[in-house]
Amino acid sequence: MAKGYWIGRVEVNNEQGYKPYADANPAIFKKFGAKYVVRGGKYEGVEGQSRSRNVVIEFADYATAVACYNSPEYQAARHHRIGAAEAELMVVEGA
């Protein structure tokens, strides 16, 4: 079965407002068996608009990745990110 992934690109504009979101995520991701594949690190924006924070999170499968996003825990944490950061987040199925 193909794995599921979150691909996120984030530009934080309010560190203090973003902190509750960042602090909540480890417990949420642990609950859904997720692991970071990419989290920050060096990058080079070679096409299109870049963001300063880039993340790829792996899940056992696509359904689990979607369930994590839709979970009450993540949606409550997401509320803190809105207004504190500009972000694009995609849930994709692996090859």
Backbone atoms as SQL, in Angstrom:
CREATE TABLE atoms (id INTEGER PRIMARY KEY, chain TEXT, resi INTEGER, resn TEXT, atom TEXT, x REAL, y REAL, z REAL);
INSERT INTO atoms VALUES
  (1, 'A', 1, 'MET', 'N', 0.848, -1.178, 0.000),
  (2, 'A', 1, 'MET', 'CA', 0.000, 0.000, 0.000),
  (3, 'A', 1, 'MET', 'C', 0.896, 1.245, 0.000),
  (4, 'A', 2, 'ALA', 'N', 0.530, 2.217, -0.788),
  (5, 'A', 2, 'ALA', 'CA', 1.308, 3.452, -0.891),
  (6, 'A', 2, 'ALA', 'C', 1.172, 4.288, 0.379),
  (7, 'A', 3, 'LYS', 'N', 2.242, 4.921, 0.749),
  (8, 'A', 3, 'LYS', 'CA', 2.233, 5.815, 1.910),
  (9, 'A', 3, 'LYS', 'C', 1.495, 7.099, 1.558),
  (10, 'A', 4, 'GLY', 'N', 1.134, 7.847, 2.580),
  (11, 'A', 4, 'GLY', 'CA', 0.530, 9.161, 2.408),
  (12, 'A', 4, 'GLY', 'C', 1.481, 10.212, 2.946),
  (13, 'A', 5, 'TYR', 'N', 1.427, 11.393, 2.381),
  (14, 'A', 5, 'TYR', 'CA', 2.337, 12.471, 2.780),
  (15, 'A', 5, 'TYR', 'C', 1.599, 13.793, 2.892),
  (16, 'A', 6, 'TRP', 'N', 2.065, 14.582, 3.829),
  (17, 'A', 6, 'TRP', 'CA', 1.722, 16.001, 3.855),
  (18, 'A', 6, 'TRP', 'C', 2.929, 16.729, 3.291),
  (19, 'A', 7, 'ILE', 'N', 2.687, 17.645, 2.390),
  (20, 'A', 7, 'ILE', 'CA', 3.733, 18.534, 1.898),
  (21, 'A', 7, 'ILE', 'C', 3.299, 19.942, 2.249),
  (22, 'A', 8, 'GLY', 'N', 4.096, 20.595, 3.065),
  (23, 'A', 8, 'GLY', 'CA', 3.753, 21.936, 3.520),
  (24, 'A', 8, 'GLY', 'C', 4.842, 22.943, 3.229),
  (25, 'A', 9, 'ARG', 'N', 4.399, 24.139, 2.924),
  (26, 'A', 9, 'ARG', 'CA', 5.303, 25.275, 2.717),
  (27, 'A', 9, 'ARG', 'C', 4.745, 26.410, 3.558),
  (28, 'A', 10, 'VAL', 'N', 5.556, 26.970, 4.444),
  (29, 'A', 10, 'VAL', 'CA', 5.054, 27.915, 5.438),
  (30, 'A', 10, 'VAL', 'C', 5.964, 29.132, 5.544),
  (31, 'A', 11, 'GLU', 'N', 5.331, 30.284, 5.695),
  (32, 'A', 11, 'GLU', 'CA', 6.032, 31.526, 6.010),
  (33, 'A', 11, 'GLU', 'C', 5.379, 32.072, 7.279),
  (34, 'A', 12, 'VAL', 'N', 6.086, 31.982, 8.389),
  (35, 'A', 12, 'VAL', 'CA', 5.561, 32.444, 9.669),
  (36, 'A', 12, 'VAL', 'C', 5.758, 33.957, 9.764),
  (37, 'A', 13, 'ASN', 'N', 4.676, 34.662, 10.100),
  (38, 'A', 13, 'ASN', 'CA', 4.778, 36.108, 10.277),
  (39, 'A', 13, 'ASN', 'C', 4.486, 36.550, 11.708),
  (40, 'A', 14, 'ASN', 'N', 4.180, 35.591, 12.586),
  (41, 'A', 14, 'ASN', 'CA', 3.957, 35.873, 14.000),
  (42, 'A', 14, 'ASN', 'C', 4.407, 34.646, 14.798),
  (43, 'A', 15, 'GLU', 'N', 5.671, 34.643, 15.210),
  (44, 'A', 15, 'GLU', 'CA', 6.249, 33.476, 15.913),
  (45, 'A', 15, 'GLU', 'C', 5.462, 33.121, 17.164),
  (46, 'A', 16, 'GLN', 'N', 5.080, 34.116, 17.943),
  (47, 'A', 16, 'GLN', 'CA', 4.361, 33.856, 19.192),
  (48, 'A', 16, 'GLN', 'C', 2.986, 33.243, 18.916),
  (49, 'A', 17, 'GLY', 'N', 2.301, 33.723, 17.893),
  (50, 'A', 17, 'GLY', 'CA', 1.002, 33.170, 17.535),
  (51, 'A', 17, 'GLY', 'C', 1.105, 31.772, 16.947),
  (52, 'A', 18, 'TYR', 'N', 2.228, 31.469, 16.301),
  (53, 'A', 18, 'TYR', 'CA', 2.446, 30.173, 15.647),
  (54, 'A', 18, 'TYR', 'C', 2.853, 29.093, 16.644),
  (55, 'A', 19, 'LYS', 'N', 3.446, 29.506, 17.759),
  (56, 'A', 19, 'LYS', 'CA', 4.003, 28.560, 18.728),
  (57, 'A', 19, 'LYS', 'C', 2.996, 27.519, 19.227),
  (58, 'A', 20, 'PRO', 'N', 1.760, 27.879, 19.582),
  (59, 'A', 20, 'PRO', 'CA', 0.817, 26.840, 20.030),
  (60, 'A', 20, 'PRO', 'C', 0.546, 25.775, 18.961),
  (61, 'A', 21, 'TYR', 'N', 0.545, 26.181, 17.709),
  (62, 'A', 21, 'TYR', 'CA', 0.379, 25.231, 16.601),
  (63, 'A', 21, 'TYR', 'C', 1.567, 24.267, 16.558),
  (64, 'A', 22, 'ALA', 'N', 2.761, 24.815, 16.570),
  (65, 'A', 22, 'ALA', 'CA', 3.972, 23.988, 16.508),
  (66, 'A', 22, 'ALA', 'C', 4.079, 23.074, 17.726),
  (67, 'A', 23, 'ASP', 'N', 3.718, 23.572, 18.880),
  (68, 'A', 23, 'ASP', 'CA', 3.802, 22.774, 20.108),
  (69, 'A', 23, 'ASP', 'C', 2.800, 21.622, 20.132),
  (70, 'A', 24, 'ALA', 'N', 1.650, 21.794, 19.495),
  (71, 'A', 24, 'ALA', 'CA', 0.614, 20.755, 19.502),
  (72, 'A', 24, 'ALA', 'C', 0.914, 19.614, 18.528),
  (73, 'A', 25, 'ASN', 'N', 1.652, 19.902, 17.476),
  (74, 'A', 25, 'ASN', 'CA', 1.825, 18.920, 16.403),
  (75, 'A', 25, 'ASN', 'C', 2.518, 17.620, 16.794),
  (76, 'A', 26, 'PRO', 'N', 3.570, 17.590, 17.601),
  (77, 'A', 26, 'PRO', 'CA', 4.214, 16.302, 17.896),
  (78, 'A', 26, 'PRO', 'C', 3.255, 15.245, 18.455),
  (79, 'A', 27, 'ALA', 'N', 2.391, 15.615, 19.375),
  (80, 'A', 27, 'ALA', 'CA', 1.446, 14.639, 19.947),
  (81, 'A', 27, 'ALA', 'C', 0.431, 14.179, 18.903),
  (82, 'A', 28, 'ILE', 'N', -0.004, 15.099, 18.055),
  (83, 'A', 28, 'ILE', 'CA', -0.968, 14.749, 17.007),
  (84, 'A', 28, 'ILE', 'C', -0.329, 13.775, 16.019),
  (85, 'A', 29, 'PHE', 'N', 0.875, 14.104, 15.571),
  (86, 'A', 29, 'PHE', 'CA', 1.548, 13.247, 14.594),
  (87, 'A', 29, 'PHE', 'C', 1.884, 11.879, 15.193),
  (88, 'A', 30, 'LYS', 'N', 2.230, 11.846, 16.475),
  (89, 'A', 30, 'LYS', 'CA', 2.497, 10.560, 17.131),
  (90, 'A', 30, 'LYS', 'C', 1.235, 9.699, 17.132),
  (91, 'A', 31, 'LYS', 'N', 0.107, 10.293, 17.435),
  (92, 'A', 31, 'LYS', 'CA', -1.169, 9.568, 17.462),
  (93, 'A', 31, 'LYS', 'C', -1.455, 8.909, 16.114),
  (94, 'A', 32, 'PHE', 'N', -1.061, 9.570, 15.016),
  (95, 'A', 32, 'PHE', 'CA', -1.344, 9.057, 13.675),
  (96, 'A', 32, 'PHE', 'C', -0.147, 8.325, 13.060),
  (97, 'A', 33, 'GLY', 'N', 0.887, 8.074, 13.862),
  (98, 'A', 33, 'GLY', 'CA', 2.039, 7.316, 13.392),
  (99, 'A', 33, 'GLY', 'C', 2.863, 8.025, 12.329),
  (100, 'A', 34, 'ALA', 'N', 2.827, 9.346, 12.320),
  (101, 'A', 34, 'ALA', 'CA', 3.527, 10.129, 11.301),
  (102, 'A', 34, 'ALA', 'C', 4.988, 10.334, 11.663),
  (103, 'A', 35, 'LYS', 'N', 5.793, 10.553, 10.638),
  (104, 'A', 35, 'LYS', 'CA', 7.193, 10.899, 10.887),
  (105, 'A', 35, 'LYS', 'C', 7.628, 11.953, 9.877),
  (106, 'A', 36, 'TYR', 'N', 8.502, 12.831, 10.348),
  (107, 'A', 36, 'TYR', 'CA', 9.040, 13.869, 9.479),
  (108, 'A', 36, 'TYR', 'C', 10.046, 13.257, 8.517),
  (109, 'A', 37, 'VAL', 'N', 9.910, 13.579, 7.245),
  (110, 'A', 37, 'VAL', 'CA', 10.887, 13.214, 6.228),
  (111, 'A', 37, 'VAL', 'C', 11.748, 14.440, 5.946),
  (112, 'A', 38, 'VAL', 'N', 11.100, 15.587, 5.868),
  (113, 'A', 38, 'VAL', 'CA', 11.772, 16.879, 5.683),
  (114, 'A', 38, 'VAL', 'C', 11.173, 17.838, 6.698),
  (115, 'A', 39, 'ARG', 'N', 12.032, 18.538, 7.409),
  (116, 'A', 39, 'ARG', 'CA', 11.551, 19.545, 8.361),
  (117, 'A', 39, 'ARG', 'C', 12.605, 20.640, 8.423),
  (118, 'A', 40, 'GLY', 'N', 12.339, 21.706, 7.714),
  (119, 'A', 40, 'GLY', 'CA', 13.319, 22.799, 7.667),
  (120, 'A', 40, 'GLY', 'C', 14.507, 22.387, 6.827),
  (121, 'A', 41, 'GLY', 'N', 15.650, 22.814, 7.235),
  (122, 'A', 41, 'GLY', 'CA', 16.870, 22.485, 6.507),
  (123, 'A', 41, 'GLY', 'C', 17.134, 23.440, 5.369),
  (124, 'A', 42, 'LYS', 'N', 18.251, 23.211, 4.756),
  (125, 'A', 42, 'LYS', 'CA', 18.693, 24.047, 3.654),
  (126, 'A', 42, 'LYS', 'C', 17.794, 23.832, 2.445),
  (127, 'A', 43, 'TYR', 'N', 17.508, 24.912, 1.721),
  (128, 'A', 43, 'TYR', 'CA', 16.699, 24.793, 0.514),
  (129, 'A', 43, 'TYR', 'C', 17.096, 25.889, -0.471),
  (130, 'A', 44, 'GLU', 'N', 16.725, 25.667, -1.693),
  (131, 'A', 44, 'GLU', 'CA', 16.926, 26.666, -2.735),
  (132, 'A', 44, 'GLU', 'C', 15.657, 26.709, -3.572),
  (133, 'A', 45, 'GLY', 'N', 15.011, 27.851, -3.593),
  (134, 'A', 45, 'GLY', 'CA', 13.813, 28.011, -4.413),
  (135, 'A', 45, 'GLY', 'C', 14.223, 28.219, -5.857),
  (136, 'A', 46, 'VAL', 'N', 14.060, 27.200, -6.679),
  (137, 'A', 46, 'VAL', 'CA', 14.531, 27.289, -8.058),
  (138, 'A', 46, 'VAL', 'C', 13.426, 27.670, -9.046),
  (139, 'A', 47, 'GLU', 'N', 12.167, 27.490, -8.674),
  (140, 'A', 47, 'GLU', 'CA', 11.045, 27.926, -9.508),
  (141, 'A', 47, 'GLU', 'C', 9.880, 28.295, -8.612),
  (142, 'A', 48, 'GLY', 'N', 9.145, 29.294, -9.000),
  (143, 'A', 48, 'GLY', 'CA', 7.964, 29.711, -8.251),
  (144, 'A', 48, 'GLY', 'C', 8.324, 30.397, -6.938),
  (145, 'A', 49, 'GLN', 'N', 7.296, 30.683, -6.157),
  (146, 'A', 49, 'GLN', 'CA', 7.480, 31.359, -4.872),
  (147, 'A', 49, 'GLN', 'C', 7.941, 30.364, -3.815),
  (148, 'A', 50, 'SER', 'N', 8.982, 30.708, -3.084),
  (149, 'A', 50, 'SER', 'CA', 9.431, 29.837, -1.993),
  (150, 'A', 50, 'SER', 'C', 8.910, 30.345, -0.661),
  (151, 'A', 51, 'ARG', 'N', 8.952, 29.477, 0.303),
  (152, 'A', 51, 'ARG', 'CA', 8.623, 29.798, 1.694),
  (153, 'A', 51, 'ARG', 'C', 9.812, 29.371, 2.543),
  (154, 'A', 52, 'SER', 'N', 9.972, 30.000, 3.691),
  (155, 'A', 52, 'SER', 'CA', 11.160, 29.742, 4.508),
  (156, 'A', 52, 'SER', 'C', 11.095, 28.418, 5.271),
  (157, 'A', 53, 'ARG', 'N', 9.910, 27.848, 5.433),
  (158, 'A', 53, 'ARG', 'CA', 9.787, 26.565, 6.126),
  (159, 'A', 53, 'ARG', 'C', 9.135, 25.561, 5.181),
  (160, 'A', 54, 'ASN', 'N', 9.789, 24.428, 5.048),
  (161, 'A', 54, 'ASN', 'CA', 9.298, 23.362, 4.171),
  (162, 'A', 54, 'ASN', 'C', 9.255, 22.073, 4.965),
  (163, 'A', 55, 'VAL', 'N', 8.186, 21.298, 4.766),
  (164, 'A', 55, 'VAL', 'CA', 8.030, 20.082, 5.548),
  (165, 'A', 55, 'VAL', 'C', 7.385, 18.991, 4.694),
  (166, 'A', 56, 'VAL', 'N', 7.846, 17.764, 4.882),
  (167, 'A', 56, 'VAL', 'CA', 7.212, 16.579, 4.316),
  (168, 'A', 56, 'VAL', 'C', 7.033, 15.615, 5.484),
  (169, 'A', 57, 'ILE', 'N', 5.802, 15.190, 5.692),
  (170, 'A', 57, 'ILE', 'CA', 5.473, 14.291, 6.794),
  (171, 'A', 57, 'ILE', 'C', 4.890, 13.019, 6.196),
  (172, 'A', 58, 'GLU', 'N', 5.411, 11.875, 6.618),
  (173, 'A', 58, 'GLU', 'CA', 4.996, 10.583, 6.072),
  (174, 'A', 58, 'GLU', 'C', 4.010, 9.890, 7.004),
  (175, 'A', 59, 'PHE', 'N', 2.987, 9.298, 6.403),
  (176, 'A', 59, 'PHE', 'CA', 1.981, 8.515, 7.121),
  (177, 'A', 59, 'PHE', 'C', 1.942, 7.109, 6.519),
  (178, 'A', 60, 'ALA', 'N', 1.374, 6.173, 7.240),
  (179, 'A', 60, 'ALA', 'CA', 1.301, 4.787, 6.771),
  (180, 'A', 60, 'ALA', 'C', 0.606, 4.679, 5.422),
  (181, 'A', 61, 'ASP', 'N', -0.415, 5.523, 5.208),
  (182, 'A', 61, 'ASP', 'CA', -1.149, 5.505, 3.947),
  (183, 'A', 61, 'ASP', 'C', -1.890, 6.826, 3.772),
  (184, 'A', 62, 'TYR', 'N', -2.457, 6.995, 2.607),
  (185, 'A', 62, 'TYR', 'CA', -3.165, 8.234, 2.262),
  (186, 'A', 62, 'TYR', 'C', -4.347, 8.485, 3.204),
  (187, 'A', 63, 'ALA', 'N', -5.121, 7.452, 3.490),
  (188, 'A', 63, 'ALA', 'CA', -6.293, 7.608, 4.353),
  (189, 'A', 63, 'ALA', 'C', -5.903, 8.115, 5.736),
  (190, 'A', 64, 'THR', 'N', -4.791, 7.641, 6.269),
  (191, 'A', 64, 'THR', 'CA', -4.333, 8.096, 7.587),
  (192, 'A', 64, 'THR', 'C', -3.888, 9.555, 7.519),
  (193, 'A', 65, 'ALA', 'N', -3.240, 9.942, 6.423),
  (194, 'A', 65, 'ALA', 'CA', -2.814, 11.337, 6.256),
  (195, 'A', 65, 'ALA', 'C', -4.024, 12.267, 6.224),
  (196, 'A', 66, 'VAL', 'N', -5.069, 11.867, 5.516),
  (197, 'A', 66, 'VAL', 'CA', -6.297, 12.665, 5.448),
  (198, 'A', 66, 'VAL', 'C', -6.984, 12.690, 6.808),
  (199, 'A', 67, 'ALA', 'N', -7.038, 11.541, 7.472),
  (200, 'A', 67, 'ALA', 'CA', -7.677, 11.473, 8.792),
  (201, 'A', 67, 'ALA', 'C', -6.972, 12.376, 9.796),
  (202, 'A', 68, 'CYS', 'N', -5.662, 12.424, 9.744),
  (203, 'A', 68, 'CYS', 'CA', -4.915, 13.303, 10.648),
  (204, 'A', 68, 'CYS', 'C', -5.300, 14.751, 10.406),
  (205, 'A', 69, 'TYR', 'N', -5.324, 15.149, 9.135),
  (206, 'A', 69, 'TYR', 'CA', -5.685, 16.541, 8.820),
  (207, 'A', 69, 'TYR', 'C', -7.090, 16.871, 9.320),
  (208, 'A', 70, 'ASN', 'N', -8.008, 15.953, 9.142),
  (209, 'A', 70, 'ASN', 'CA', -9.405, 16.197, 9.521),
  (210, 'A', 70, 'ASN', 'C', -9.689, 15.973, 11.001),
  (211, 'A', 71, 'SER', 'N', -8.715, 15.491, 11.745),
  (212, 'A', 71, 'SER', 'CA', -8.950, 15.182, 13.162),
  (213, 'A', 71, 'SER', 'C', -9.259, 16.445, 13.964),
  (214, 'A', 72, 'PRO', 'N', -10.074, 16.295, 15.006),
  (215, 'A', 72, 'PRO', 'CA', -10.368, 17.444, 15.867),
  (216, 'A', 72, 'PRO', 'C', -9.098, 18.051, 16.466),
  (217, 'A', 73, 'GLU', 'N', -8.124, 17.200, 16.794),
  (218, 'A', 73, 'GLU', 'CA', -6.878, 17.693, 17.396),
  (219, 'A', 73, 'GLU', 'C', -6.119, 18.590, 16.425),
  (220, 'A', 74, 'TYR', 'N', -5.978, 18.137, 15.174),
  (221, 'A', 74, 'TYR', 'CA', -5.240, 18.959, 14.219),
  (222, 'A', 74, 'TYR', 'C', -6.017, 20.224, 13.871),
  (223, 'A', 75, 'GLN', 'N', -7.299, 20.114, 13.704),
  (224, 'A', 75, 'GLN', 'CA', -8.088, 21.300, 13.361),
  (225, 'A', 75, 'GLN', 'C', -8.035, 22.348, 14.472),
  (226, 'A', 76, 'ALA', 'N', -7.995, 21.909, 15.734),
  (227, 'A', 76, 'ALA', 'CA', -7.844, 22.855, 16.850),
  (228, 'A', 76, 'ALA', 'C', -6.475, 23.528, 16.796),
  (229, 'A', 77, 'ALA', 'N', -5.428, 22.754, 16.505),
  (230, 'A', 77, 'ALA', 'CA', -4.083, 23.329, 16.397),
  (231, 'A', 77, 'ALA', 'C', -3.992, 24.265, 15.200),
  (232, 'A', 78, 'ARG', 'N', -4.577, 23.855, 14.090),
  (233, 'A', 78, 'ARG', 'CA', -4.565, 24.654, 12.860),
  (234, 'A', 78, 'ARG', 'C', -5.126, 26.051, 13.101),
  (235, 'A', 79, 'HIS', 'N', -6.105, 26.145, 13.953),
  (236, 'A', 79, 'HIS', 'CA', -6.710, 27.437, 14.289),
  (237, 'A', 79, 'HIS', 'C', -5.637, 28.450, 14.715),
  (238, 'A', 80, 'HIS', 'N', -4.589, 27.997, 15.405),
  (239, 'A', 80, 'HIS', 'CA', -3.514, 28.887, 15.854),
  (240, 'A', 80, 'HIS', 'C', -2.617, 29.324, 14.691),
  (241, 'A', 81, 'ARG', 'N', -2.505, 28.470, 13.678),
  (242, 'A', 81, 'ARG', 'CA', -1.651, 28.809, 12.543),
  (243, 'A', 81, 'ARG', 'C', -2.279, 29.902, 11.676),
  (244, 'A', 82, 'ILE', 'N', -3.602, 29.863, 11.540),
  (245, 'A', 82, 'ILE', 'CA', -4.310, 30.832, 10.716),
  (246, 'A', 82, 'ILE', 'C', -4.071, 32.225, 11.296),
  (247, 'A', 83, 'GLY', 'N', -3.588, 33.119, 10.471),
  (248, 'A', 83, 'GLY', 'CA', -3.286, 34.472, 10.917),
  (249, 'A', 83, 'GLY', 'C', -1.859, 34.650, 11.400),
  (250, 'A', 84, 'ALA', 'N', -1.222, 33.564, 11.815),
  (251, 'A', 84, 'ALA', 'CA', 0.166, 33.642, 12.280),
  (252, 'A', 84, 'ALA', 'C', 1.143, 33.239, 11.184),
  (253, 'A', 85, 'ALA', 'N', 0.622, 32.630, 10.105),
  (254, 'A', 85, 'ALA', 'CA', 1.496, 32.161, 9.031),
  (255, 'A', 85, 'ALA', 'C', 0.708, 32.051, 7.732),
  (256, 'A', 86, 'GLU', 'N', 1.431, 32.179, 6.639),
  (257, 'A', 86, 'GLU', 'CA', 0.879, 31.867, 5.325),
  (258, 'A', 86, 'GLU', 'C', 1.373, 30.466, 4.995),
  (259, 'A', 87, 'ALA', 'N', 0.477, 29.609, 4.511),
  (260, 'A', 87, 'ALA', 'CA', 0.879, 28.223, 4.299),
  (261, 'A', 87, 'ALA', 'C', 0.127, 27.604, 3.149),
  (262, 'A', 88, 'GLU', 'N', 0.786, 26.669, 2.506),
  (263, 'A', 88, 'GLU', 'CA', 0.159, 25.758, 1.567),
  (264, 'A', 88, 'GLU', 'C', 0.404, 24.365, 2.127),
  (265, 'A', 89, 'LEU', 'N', -0.620, 23.547, 2.135),
  (266, 'A', 89, 'LEU', 'CA', -0.496, 22.178, 2.634),
  (267, 'A', 89, 'LEU', 'C', -1.253, 21.259, 1.684),
  (268, 'A', 90, 'MET', 'N', -0.577, 20.218, 1.245),
  (269, 'A', 90, 'MET', 'CA', -1.183, 19.232, 0.361),
  (270, 'A', 90, 'MET', 'C', -1.074, 17.864, 1.016),
  (271, 'A', 91, 'VAL', 'N', -2.086, 17.053, 0.822),
  (272, 'A', 91, 'VAL', 'CA', -2.024, 15.642, 1.220),
  (273, 'A', 91, 'VAL', 'C', -1.924, 14.859, -0.083),
  (274, 'A', 92, 'VAL', 'N', -0.877, 14.053, -0.212),
  (275, 'A', 92, 'VAL', 'CA', -0.655, 13.319, -1.460),
  (276, 'A', 92, 'VAL', 'C', -0.390, 11.849, -1.173),
  (277, 'A', 93, 'GLU', 'N', -0.721, 11.020, -2.146),
  (278, 'A', 93, 'GLU', 'CA', -0.443, 9.594, -2.059),
  (279, 'A', 93, 'GLU', 'C', 0.933, 9.335, -2.688),
  (280, 'A', 94, 'GLY', 'N', 1.728, 8.521, -2.013),
  (281, 'A', 94, 'GLY', 'CA', 3.050, 8.185, -2.514),
  (282, 'A', 94, 'GLY', 'C', 2.991, 7.251, -3.709),
  (283, 'A', 95, 'ALA', 'N', 4.147, 7.092, -4.338),
  (284, 'A', 95, 'ALA', 'CA', 4.240, 6.228, -5.521),
  (285, 'A', 95, 'ALA', 'C', 4.275, 4.776, -5.113);
